[in-house]
């Protein structure tokens, strides 16, 4: 009885802040303004297929960049001394102590046509480059804000890889490249999958980054939902339907990634 009582606050929290909001989203998605059941809201979501494609593409691109840049960083941190690991992790987390909006505003100042980067290019005699209000700026904002969520899971997994396994592979004649592809990478796959999930989910549903760095010409799913609830085109029923479709797509992606993770972890570290 005591053990069940310990979980009671968590169950109450989940019901109030997870289950109830999800049920409300489902309710509004399948009802009209009068409360009558309808599938019209779900049917209207197809009109915004281009926004879904753009959001998934930019989110996937930002996730790929985070993986390609975050993996070496996590590897370096995991193979550093304990003292240096603490310093590097602190430096990684330091920007996250600043407010999310302030960090994004800082990039607006850097990327705008009369910003610091373009002023530096002009001082060097180079032509100015239009960077703000572009898809590239949106991806850059995603990478900057979410790359710690890629590095930390990778570091957590890599730091737990037994050094004796790598030494055994080297003793069996594997060079550095084979050790990486046959041992290090497979054994770090749980961190890779976790990092991809933690970056892709917020990236594909963001609206602040796309609004501040992408301008009105780079509308993402998050912006579309925001417009339905807080914008001029107020329609919470349609906004709920879009949110529900997005939720289903994310759950499908997470399910696929989890299946891939199971297959890889079973074979992790095995030398053929």
Coordinates of C-alpha atoms in Angstrom, one line a residue:
X1 CA 0.0 0.0 0.0
X2 CA 2.8 2.4 0.8
X3 CA 4.5 1.8 -2.5
X4 CA 1.3 2.6 -4.4
X5 CA 0.9 5.8 -2.3
X6 CA 4.3 6.9 -3.5
X7 CA 3.2 6.8 -7.1
X8 CA -0.1 8.7 -6.4
X9 CA 1.3 12.2 -7.0
X10 CA 2.8 11.1 -10.3
X11 CA -0.5 9.5 -11.5
X12 CA -2.4 12.7 -10.6
X13 CA 0.2 14.8 -12.4
X14 CA -0.1 12.6 -15.5
X15 CA -3.9 12.7 -15.5
X16 CA -4.1 16.5 -15.1
X17 CA -1.3 17.6 -17.4
X18 CA -1.1 14.7 -20.0
X19 CA -4.2 12.6 -20.2
X20 CA -6.8 15.5 -19.8
X21 CA -5.1 17.8 -22.4
X22 CA -4.8 14.9 -24.9
X23 CA -8.5 14.0 -24.5
X24 CA -9.4 17.7 -25.0
X25 CA -7.4 17.7 -28.2
X26 CA -9.1 14.6 -29.5
X27 CA -12.5 16.1 -28.5
X28 CA -12.0 19.4 -30.3
X29 CA -10.5 17.6 -33.3
X30 CA -13.7 15.6 -34.0
X31 CA -16.3 18.3 -33.1
X32 CA -17.4 21.6 -34.7
X33 CA -18.0 24.9 -32.9
X34 CA -21.4 23.7 -31.8
X35 CA -19.9 20.5 -30.3
X36 CA -21.4 18.1 -32.9
X37 CA -19.3 15.2 -34.2
X38 CA -17.6 15.9 -37.5
X39 CA -14.6 14.7 -39.6
X40 CA -14.4 18.0 -41.4
X41 CA -11.5 19.2 -39.3
X42 CA -9.4 16.1 -40.1
X43 CA -10.2 16.4 -43.8
X44 CA -9.0 20.1 -43.8
X45 CA -5.6 19.1 -42.5
X46 CA -4.8 17.8 -46.0
X47 CA -4.8 21.4 -47.3
X48 CA -1.6 22.0 -45.3
X49 CA 0.3 19.0 -46.6
X50 CA 3.0 21.4 -47.9
X51 CA 3.5 22.8 -44.4
X52 CA 3.8 19.2 -43.0
X53 CA 6.4 18.3 -45.6
X54 CA 8.4 21.5 -45.0
X55 CA 8.4 20.9 -41.2
X56 CA 9.4 17.3 -41.5
X57 CA 12.2 18.2 -44.0
X58 CA 13.6 21.0 -42.0
X59 CA 13.3 19.0 -38.7
X60 CA 15.0 16.0 -40.3
X61 CA 17.8 18.2 -41.8
X62 CA 18.4 19.9 -38.4
X63 CA 18.4 16.4 -36.7
X64 CA 21.0 15.1 -39.2
X65 CA 23.2 18.1 -38.7
X66 CA 23.0 17.7 -34.9
X67 CA 23.9 14.0 -35.2
X68 CA 26.9 14.6 -37.5
X69 CA 28.3 17.4 -35.4
X70 CA 27.2 16.1 -32.0
X71 CA 28.6 12.6 -32.3
X72 CA 32.3 13.6 -32.6
X73 CA 31.7 16.1 -29.7
X74 CA 30.2 13.5 -27.5
X75 CA 33.0 11.1 -28.4
X76 CA 35.6 13.6 -27.4
X77 CA 33.9 14.4 -24.1
X78 CA 33.4 10.7 -23.3
X79 CA 37.1 10.0 -23.9
X80 CA 38.4 13.0 -21.9
X81 CA 39.5 12.9 -18.3
X82 CA 36.9 13.2 -15.6
X83 CA 37.8 16.7 -14.7
X84 CA 37.8 17.8 -18.4
X85 CA 34.4 16.1 -18.9
X86 CA 32.9 18.2 -16.2
X87 CA 34.2 21.4 -17.7
X88 CA 33.1 20.5 -21.2
X89 CA 29.6 19.5 -20.1
X90 CA 29.3 22.8 -18.2
X91 CA 30.3 24.7 -21.3
X92 CA 27.7 22.7 -23.3
X93 CA 25.0 23.5 -20.8
X94 CA 26.0 27.1 -20.2
X95 CA 24.0 28.6 -23.2
X96 CA 20.9 26.7 -22.0
X97 CA 20.9 28.7 -18.8
X98 CA 19.8 31.6 -20.9
X99 CA 16.2 32.1 -21.9
X100 CA 15.2 30.3 -25.2
X101 CA 13.8 33.6 -26.7
X102 CA 16.9 35.6 -25.8
X103 CA 19.1 33.0 -27.5
X104 CA 17.0 33.2 -30.7
X105 CA 16.9 37.0 -30.5
X106 CA 20.7 36.9 -30.4
X107 CA 20.7 34.9 -33.7
X108 CA 18.4 37.5 -35.2
X109 CA 20.9 40.2 -34.4
X110 CA 23.7 38.1 -35.9
X111 CA 21.9 37.1 -39.1
X112 CA 20.0 40.2 -40.2
X113 CA 21.1 42.2 -43.2
X114 CA 22.8 44.8 -41.1
X115 CA 23.8 42.4 -38.4
X116 CA 27.2 41.5 -37.0
X117 CA 28.1 38.8 -39.6
X118 CA 27.2 41.0 -42.6
X119 CA 29.1 44.0 -41.1
X120 CA 32.1 41.7 -40.7
X121 CA 31.8 40.6 -44.3
X122 CA 31.6 44.2 -45.4
X123 CA 34.6 45.2 -43.4
X124 CA 36.6 42.4 -45.1
X125 CA 35.5 43.7 -48.5
X126 CA 33.1 40.8 -49.1
X127 CA 29.5 41.1 -50.3
X128 CA 26.7 41.0 -47.8
X129 CA 24.6 37.8 -47.6
X130 CA 20.9 37.7 -47.0
X131 CA 20.5 35.1 -44.2
X132 CA 17.6 36.1 -42.0
X133 CA 14.0 35.0 -42.9
X134 CA 15.3 31.9 -44.8
X135 CA 15.1 28.2 -44.3
X136 CA 18.8 28.1 -43.6
X137 CA 18.3 30.5 -40.7
X138 CA 15.5 28.3 -39.3
X139 CA 17.7 25.2 -39.5
X140 CA 20.6 27.0 -37.9
X141 CA 18.3 28.1 -35.0
X142 CA 17.1 24.5 -34.6
X143 CA 20.6 23.1 -34.5
X144 CA 21.9 25.7 -32.0
X145 CA 19.0 25.3 -29.6
X146 CA 18.6 21.5 -29.8
X147 CA 22.1 20.1 -30.3
X148 CA 22.7 19.7 -26.5
X149 CA 19.8 17.2 -26.6
X150 CA 21.8 15.2 -29.1
X151 CA 25.1 15.4 -27.4
X152 CA 24.0 14.5 -23.9
X153 CA 22.4 11.1 -24.6
X154 CA 25.4 10.2 -26.8
X155 CA 27.8 11.2 -24.1
X156 CA 25.8 9.2 -21.5
X157 CA 26.0 6.0 -23.6
X158 CA 29.6 6.4 -24.8
X159 CA 30.9 7.0 -21.3
X160 CA 29.5 3.7 -20.3
X161 CA 31.1 1.6 -23.1
X162 CA 33.5 -0.8 -21.5
X163 CA 37.1 0.0 -22.6
X164 CA 38.0 -3.7 -22.5
X165 CA 35.6 -4.4 -25.4
X166 CA 37.4 -2.0 -27.6
X167 CA 40.8 -3.4 -26.5
X168 CA 39.5 -6.9 -27.3
X169 CA 38.6 -5.8 -30.8
X170 CA 42.0 -4.3 -31.2
X171 CA 43.7 -7.4 -30.0
X172 CA 41.7 -9.4 -32.6
X173 CA 43.3 -7.3 -35.3
X174 CA 40.7 -4.6 -35.9
X175 CA 42.1 -1.2 -36.9
X176 CA 40.6 2.1 -35.7
X177 CA 38.0 2.2 -38.5
X178 CA 36.7 -1.3 -37.9
X179 CA 36.6 -0.6 -34.1
X180 CA 34.4 2.4 -34.7
X181 CA 32.0 0.7 -37.2
X182 CA 31.8 -2.7 -35.5
X183 CA 32.0 -1.8 -31.8
X184 CA 31.7 1.9 -30.9
X185 CA 28.9 2.8 -33.3
X186 CA 26.6 -0.2 -32.6
X187 CA 27.1 0.1 -28.9
X188 CA 26.3 3.8 -29.0
X189 CA 23.1 3.3 -31.0
X190 CA 20.8 3.7 -28.0
X191 CA 22.2 7.2 -27.6
X192 CA 21.9 7.9 -31.3
X193 CA 18.2 6.9 -31.3
X194 CA 17.5 8.8 -28.1
X195 CA 19.3 11.9 -29.4
X196 CA 17.4 11.8 -32.8
X197 CA 14.1 11.5 -30.9
X198 CA 14.9 14.4 -28.5
X199 CA 15.9 16.7 -31.4
X200 CA 13.4 15.8 -34.1
X201 CA 10.3 16.0 -32.0
X202 CA 10.8 19.6 -30.8
X203 CA 12.3 20.7 -34.1
X204 CA 9.4 19.5 -36.2
X205 CA 6.9 21.2 -33.9
X206 CA 8.7 24.4 -33.2
X207 CA 7.1 27.8 -33.9
X208 CA 9.2 30.4 -32.1
X209 CA 12.4 29.7 -34.2
X210 CA 10.5 29.7 -37.5
X211 CA 8.6 32.8 -36.6
X212 CA 11.7 34.8 -35.5
X213 CA 14.3 33.5 -37.9
X214 CA 12.2 32.3 -40.8
X215 CA 9.7 35.2 -41.2
X216 CA 6.3 34.7 -42.7
X217 CA 7.5 32.8 -45.7
X218 CA 8.7 29.7 -43.8
X219 CA 5.5 28.5 -42.1
X220 CA 5.9 25.3 -40.0
X221 CA 3.4 23.1 -38.3
X222 CA 3.9 24.8 -35.0
X223 CA 3.2 28.2 -36.6
X224 CA 0.0 26.8 -38.1
X225 CA -1.2 25.5 -34.8
X226 CA -0.3 28.8 -33.1
X227 CA -2.4 30.7 -35.6
X228 CA -5.4 28.5 -35.0
X229 CA -5.3 29.1 -31.2
X230 CA -3.8 32.6 -30.8
X231 CA -3.6 34.1 -34.3
X232 CA -6.1 36.0 -36.5
X233 CA -7.5 32.7 -38.0
X234 CA -8.9 31.5 -34.7
X235 CA -10.2 27.9 -35.0
X236 CA -9.3 25.7 -32.0
X237 CA -11.1 22.7 -33.7
X238 CA -8.9 22.8 -36.7
X239 CA -5.9 23.5 -34.5
X240 CA -6.7 20.4 -32.5
X241 CA -7.0 18.3 -35.6
X242 CA -3.6 19.5 -36.9
X243 CA -2.1 18.8 -33.4
X244 CA -3.6 15.3 -33.4
X245 CA -2.2 14.5 -36.9
X246 CA 1.2 15.8 -35.8
X247 CA 1.0 13.7 -32.7
X248 CA 0.2 10.6 -34.7
X249 CA 3.1 11.2 -37.1
X250 CA 5.6 11.7 -34.2
X251 CA 4.4 8.6 -32.5
X252 CA 4.8 6.6 -35.8
X253 CA 8.4 8.0 -36.2
X254 CA 9.2 7.2 -32.5
X255 CA 7.8 3.6 -33.0
X256 CA 10.0 3.1 -36.0
X257 CA 13.0 4.4 -34.3
X258 CA 12.4 2.2 -31.2
X259 CA 12.1 -0.9 -33.4
X260 CA 15.4 0.0 -35.1
X261 CA 17.0 0.6 -31.7
X262 CA 16.0 -2.8 -30.4
X263 CA 17.5 -4.5 -33.5
X264 CA 20.8 -2.6 -33.1
X265 CA 21.2 -3.0 -29.4
X266 CA 20.9 -6.7 -29.6
X267 CA 23.8 -6.8 -32.1
X268 CA 25.7 -3.9 -30.5
X269 CA 29.4 -4.5 -30.2
X270 CA 29.4 -7.9 -32.0
X271 CA 32.3 -8.5 -34.3
X272 CA 31.3 -10.6 -37.4

